[in-house]
């Protein structure tokens, strides 16, 4: 019974396509999805190729591309050399984000006060009996602007507070995800990959992985073997 459980767990793991939703065909632009070939071999295949037979891009071996992506993440994001630089960069980006949000809130607040003052002035003029259609148009325009700013202020106030995020917390966060990658649980790995991967483009002769988080902004490329059996 124990043996059967292990076999079932192994089979289930093989059918989890970690990169589904992240892969794109470099030939036709369609999404690339996991597929089971001959009931035994698992591949990633262009959706356009599967459904319409309208693309001739090659299939990519599931295990090979998975290992490539994990190895690149461990090297580019989680290595001893990359991690300190990445933490510093993320910390700087977070401070920049906080500063930009604070500045936008100040601008919105100033503009909101100006609009309320203008609305009050127009209402006073109308109350004194000086009415003109242009005043009504201007009042309507200002009320709309006021409502739009109120919505934006509400959106800004609902954004998550990142001021408490320190370098120490960033390190803890990254090391936790590194442990997930190294542990190899496919369910947990699938959950964290979108945090670090923007997209993976599969061409006929290579695969390009575009990372959201990396020490540099380069695209790492892996040459795909021409012979499908080697994938």
Tab-separated table of C-alpha atoms in Angstrom:
chain	number	residue	atom	x	y	z
A	1	UNK	CA	0.000	0.000	0.000
A	2	UNK	CA	2.833	2.380	0.896
A	3	UNK	CA	4.437	1.650	-2.459
A	4	UNK	CA	1.180	2.461	-4.260
A	5	UNK	CA	0.928	5.783	-2.422
A	6	UNK	CA	4.439	6.744	-3.481
A	7	UNK	CA	3.723	5.776	-7.074
A	8	UNK	CA	0.520	7.822	-7.053
A	9	UNK	CA	2.337	10.831	-5.571
A	10	UNK	CA	5.048	10.528	-8.198
A	11	UNK	CA	2.458	10.300	-10.979
A	12	UNK	CA	0.594	13.347	-9.667
A	13	UNK	CA	3.808	15.375	-9.475
A	14	UNK	CA	4.602	14.490	-13.077
A	15	UNK	CA	1.264	15.927	-14.193
A	16	UNK	CA	1.758	19.297	-12.475
A	17	UNK	CA	2.839	21.797	-15.120
A	18	UNK	CA	4.737	24.396	-13.106
A	19	UNK	CA	5.102	26.851	-15.976
A	20	UNK	CA	1.526	26.851	-17.286
A	21	UNK	CA	0.351	30.425	-17.766
A	22	UNK	CA	3.914	31.721	-17.981
A	23	UNK	CA	4.966	30.361	-21.370
A	24	UNK	CA	4.475	31.972	-24.766
A	25	UNK	CA	5.196	30.727	-28.269
A	26	UNK	CA	7.912	32.773	-29.954
A	27	UNK	CA	6.698	31.695	-33.388
A	28	UNK	CA	2.976	32.550	-33.370
A	29	UNK	CA	2.471	34.323	-30.026
A	30	UNK	CA	0.018	31.776	-28.651
A	31	UNK	CA	0.186	30.444	-25.112
A	32	UNK	CA	2.108	27.249	-24.444
A	33	UNK	CA	0.438	24.584	-22.350
A	34	UNK	CA	1.346	21.268	-20.790
A	35	UNK	CA	0.428	18.141	-22.690
A	36	UNK	CA	0.780	14.392	-22.302
A	37	UNK	CA	2.228	12.603	-25.318
A	38	UNK	CA	1.420	8.928	-25.924
A	39	UNK	CA	0.153	8.694	-22.353
A	40	UNK	CA	3.697	8.730	-21.017
A	41	UNK	CA	5.849	11.730	-22.003
A	42	UNK	CA	5.015	15.198	-20.711
A	43	UNK	CA	5.749	18.259	-22.824
A	44	UNK	CA	4.893	21.911	-23.203
A	45	UNK	CA	3.304	22.569	-26.590
A	46	UNK	CA	2.045	25.646	-28.435
A	47	UNK	CA	-1.718	25.861	-27.958
A	48	UNK	CA	-2.124	26.927	-31.571
A	49	UNK	CA	-0.256	23.805	-32.633
A	50	UNK	CA	-2.421	21.548	-30.458
A	51	UNK	CA	-5.796	23.004	-31.429
A	52	UNK	CA	-5.424	24.192	-35.014
A	53	UNK	CA	-2.200	22.559	-36.201
A	54	UNK	CA	-1.297	26.102	-37.266
A	55	UNK	CA	2.169	26.347	-35.713
A	56	UNK	CA	5.328	24.336	-36.271
A	57	UNK	CA	7.181	25.297	-33.094
A	58	UNK	CA	8.885	22.441	-31.276
A	59	UNK	CA	7.601	20.835	-28.101
A	60	UNK	CA	9.656	21.325	-24.944
A	61	UNK	CA	10.349	18.557	-22.476
A	62	UNK	CA	8.602	19.339	-19.193
A	63	UNK	CA	11.380	18.240	-16.854
A	64	UNK	CA	14.168	19.898	-18.837
A	65	UNK	CA	12.523	23.334	-18.918
A	66	UNK	CA	11.479	23.065	-15.266
A	67	UNK	CA	15.029	22.326	-14.167
A	68	UNK	CA	16.399	25.093	-16.368
A	69	UNK	CA	14.084	27.700	-14.844
A	70	UNK	CA	14.752	26.588	-11.271
A	71	UNK	CA	18.523	26.540	-11.867
A	72	UNK	CA	18.401	30.048	-13.357
A	73	UNK	CA	16.382	31.350	-10.409
A	74	UNK	CA	18.771	29.820	-7.896
A	75	UNK	CA	21.693	31.388	-9.747
A	76	UNK	CA	20.260	34.800	-10.661
A	77	UNK	CA	18.110	35.496	-7.619
A	78	UNK	CA	19.035	33.225	-4.735
A	79	UNK	CA	22.796	32.705	-5.021
A	80	UNK	CA	25.184	34.105	-2.399
A	81	UNK	CA	26.428	36.685	-4.913
A	82	UNK	CA	23.029	37.718	-6.254
A	83	UNK	CA	20.973	37.836	-3.062
A	84	UNK	CA	22.637	40.849	-1.328
A	85	UNK	CA	22.485	42.917	-4.533
A	86	UNK	CA	18.876	41.975	-5.100
A	87	UNK	CA	17.899	42.836	-1.525
A	88	UNK	CA	19.548	46.247	-1.887
A	89	UNK	CA	17.766	46.850	-5.173
A	90	UNK	CA	14.369	45.792	-3.824
A	91	UNK	CA	14.844	47.984	-0.767
A	92	UNK	CA	15.610	50.981	-2.990
A	93	UNK	CA	12.581	50.248	-5.174
A	94	UNK	CA	10.362	50.018	-2.108
A	95	UNK	CA	11.580	53.379	-0.796
A	96	UNK	CA	10.986	54.889	-4.229
A	97	UNK	CA	7.469	53.445	-4.302
A	98	UNK	CA	6.668	54.884	-0.870
A	99	UNK	CA	7.998	58.300	-1.913
A	100	UNK	CA	5.979	58.315	-5.153
A	101	UNK	CA	2.785	57.342	-3.332
A	102	UNK	CA	3.282	60.037	-0.705
A	103	UNK	CA	3.865	62.655	-3.397
A	104	UNK	CA	0.748	61.609	-5.308
A	105	UNK	CA	-1.334	61.768	-2.129
A	106	UNK	CA	-0.101	65.316	-1.479
A	107	UNK	CA	-0.946	66.404	-5.032
A	108	UNK	CA	-4.395	64.835	-4.815
A	109	UNK	CA	-5.031	66.518	-1.479
A	110	UNK	CA	-4.000	69.938	-2.806
A	111	UNK	CA	-6.110	69.568	-5.926
A	112	UNK	CA	-9.078	68.347	-3.880
A	113	UNK	CA	-8.965	71.457	-1.684
A	114	UNK	CA	-8.709	73.710	-4.746
A	115	UNK	CA	-11.742	72.083	-6.360
A	116	UNK	CA	-13.826	72.308	-3.188
A	117	UNK	CA	-12.943	75.994	-2.910
A	118	UNK	CA	-13.929	76.609	-6.550
A	119	UNK	CA	-17.207	74.744	-6.092
A	120	UNK	CA	-17.982	76.781	-2.982
A	121	UNK	CA	-17.300	80.040	-4.846
A	122	UNK	CA	-19.612	79.100	-7.725
A	123	UNK	CA	-22.362	78.055	-5.318
A	124	UNK	CA	-22.057	81.420	-3.528
A	125	UNK	CA	-22.360	83.290	-6.829
A	126	UNK	CA	-25.438	81.297	-7.836
A	127	UNK	CA	-26.961	81.806	-4.377
A	128	UNK	CA	-26.680	85.561	-4.861
A	129	UNK	CA	-28.782	85.309	-8.007
A	130	UNK	CA	-26.014	85.555	-10.583
A	131	UNK	CA	-26.739	82.513	-12.711
A	132	UNK	CA	-25.379	81.705	-16.136
A	133	UNK	CA	-25.375	78.368	-18.036
A	134	UNK	CA	-21.577	78.420	-18.087
A	135	UNK	CA	-21.555	78.398	-14.274
A	136	UNK	CA	-23.662	75.257	-14.257
A	137	UNK	CA	-21.336	73.593	-16.768
A	138	UNK	CA	-18.291	74.543	-14.725
A	139	UNK	CA	-19.915	73.325	-11.520
A	140	UNK	CA	-20.756	69.975	-13.129
A	141	UNK	CA	-17.183	69.637	-14.395
A	142	UNK	CA	-15.721	70.396	-10.961
A	143	UNK	CA	-18.071	67.972	-9.230
A	144	UNK	CA	-16.951	65.238	-11.619
A	145	UNK	CA	-13.279	66.019	-10.959
A	146	UNK	CA	-13.957	65.995	-7.226
A	147	UNK	CA	-15.600	62.561	-7.466
A	148	UNK	CA	-12.689	61.180	-9.516
A	149	UNK	CA	-10.164	62.420	-6.964
A	150	UNK	CA	-12.192	60.899	-4.126
A	151	UNK	CA	-12.081	57.537	-5.911
A	152	UNK	CA	-8.330	57.809	-6.462
A	153	UNK	CA	-7.700	58.807	-2.834
A	154	UNK	CA	-9.732	55.797	-1.720
A	155	UNK	CA	-7.666	53.565	-4.016
A	156	UNK	CA	-4.421	55.005	-2.649
A	157	UNK	CA	-5.538	54.466	0.939
A	158	UNK	CA	-6.427	50.843	0.185
A	159	UNK	CA	-2.957	50.034	-1.174
A	160	UNK	CA	-0.891	47.766	1.084
A	161	UNK	CA	1.452	49.533	3.462
A	162	UNK	CA	5.049	48.745	2.493
A	163	UNK	CA	6.742	51.178	4.862
A	164	UNK	CA	7.427	48.377	7.358
A	165	UNK	CA	9.371	46.338	4.789
A	166	UNK	CA	13.046	46.368	5.717
A	167	UNK	CA	16.080	44.673	4.198
A	168	UNK	CA	15.806	42.016	6.896
A	169	UNK	CA	12.215	41.235	5.937
A	170	UNK	CA	13.135	41.079	2.248
A	171	UNK	CA	15.920	38.616	3.031
A	172	UNK	CA	13.541	36.468	5.086
A	173	UNK	CA	11.007	36.492	2.261
A	174	UNK	CA	13.547	35.512	-0.397
A	175	UNK	CA	15.193	32.815	1.710
A	176	UNK	CA	11.793	31.279	2.396
A	177	UNK	CA	11.115	31.018	-1.339
A	178	UNK	CA	14.614	29.657	-1.914
A	179	UNK	CA	13.817	26.855	0.527
A	180	UNK	CA	10.653	26.109	-1.450
A	181	UNK	CA	12.639	25.759	-4.677
A	182	UNK	CA	15.252	23.552	-3.067
A	183	UNK	CA	12.657	21.354	-1.326
A	184	UNK	CA	11.094	20.527	-4.696
A	185	UNK	CA	7.389	20.450	-3.758
A	186	UNK	CA	5.738	21.145	-7.156
A	187	UNK	CA	2.551	22.604	-5.650
A	188	UNK	CA	4.477	25.197	-3.619
A	189	UNK	CA	6.915	25.952	-6.434
A	190	UNK	CA	4.023	26.649	-8.817
A	191	UNK	CA	2.630	29.185	-6.340
A	192	UNK	CA	5.814	31.252	-6.098
A	193	UNK	CA	7.037	31.175	-9.717
A	194	UNK	CA	4.803	34.049	-10.960
A	195	UNK	CA	6.488	36.274	-8.365
A	196	UNK	CA	9.822	35.852	-10.102
A	197	UNK	CA	8.995	35.053	-13.723
A	198	UNK	CA	7.325	37.474	-16.105
A	199	UNK	CA	7.202	35.116	-19.072
A	200	UNK	CA	9.091	32.374	-20.853
A	201	UNK	CA	9.234	32.623	-24.634
A	202	UNK	CA	9.873	29.458	-26.620
A	203	UNK	CA	11.444	29.901	-30.045
A	204	UNK	CA	12.449	27.198	-32.503
A	205	UNK	CA	16.115	27.415	-31.526
A	206	UNK	CA	16.086	28.775	-27.980
A	207	UNK	CA	14.105	29.581	-24.865
A	208	UNK	CA	14.164	33.003	-23.203
A	209	UNK	CA	13.188	33.408	-19.567
A	210	UNK	CA	12.216	36.956	-18.563
A	211	UNK	CA	12.489	37.416	-14.811
A	212	UNK	CA	10.604	39.957	-12.723
A	213	UNK	CA	13.327	39.930	-10.095
A	214	UNK	CA	16.981	39.580	-10.975
A	215	UNK	CA	20.263	41.307	-10.260
A	216	UNK	CA	20.517	42.593	-13.820
A	217	UNK	CA	17.963	43.207	-16.553
A	218	UNK	CA	19.406	40.767	-19.043
A	219	UNK	CA	17.418	37.966	-20.555
A	220	UNK	CA	18.973	34.574	-19.967
A	221	UNK	CA	18.789	32.342	-23.016
A	222	UNK	CA	19.043	28.588	-23.187
A	223	UNK	CA	19.738	26.975	-26.540
A	224	UNK	CA	17.192	24.264	-27.258
A	225	UNK	CA	18.539	21.088	-28.817
A	226	UNK	CA	17.416	20.676	-32.405
A	227	UNK	CA	16.585	17.027	-31.822
A	228	UNK	CA	13.289	16.775	-29.962
A	229	UNK	CA	14.297	13.478	-28.369
A	230	UNK	CA	17.015	15.344	-26.471
A	231	UNK	CA	14.458	17.659	-24.876
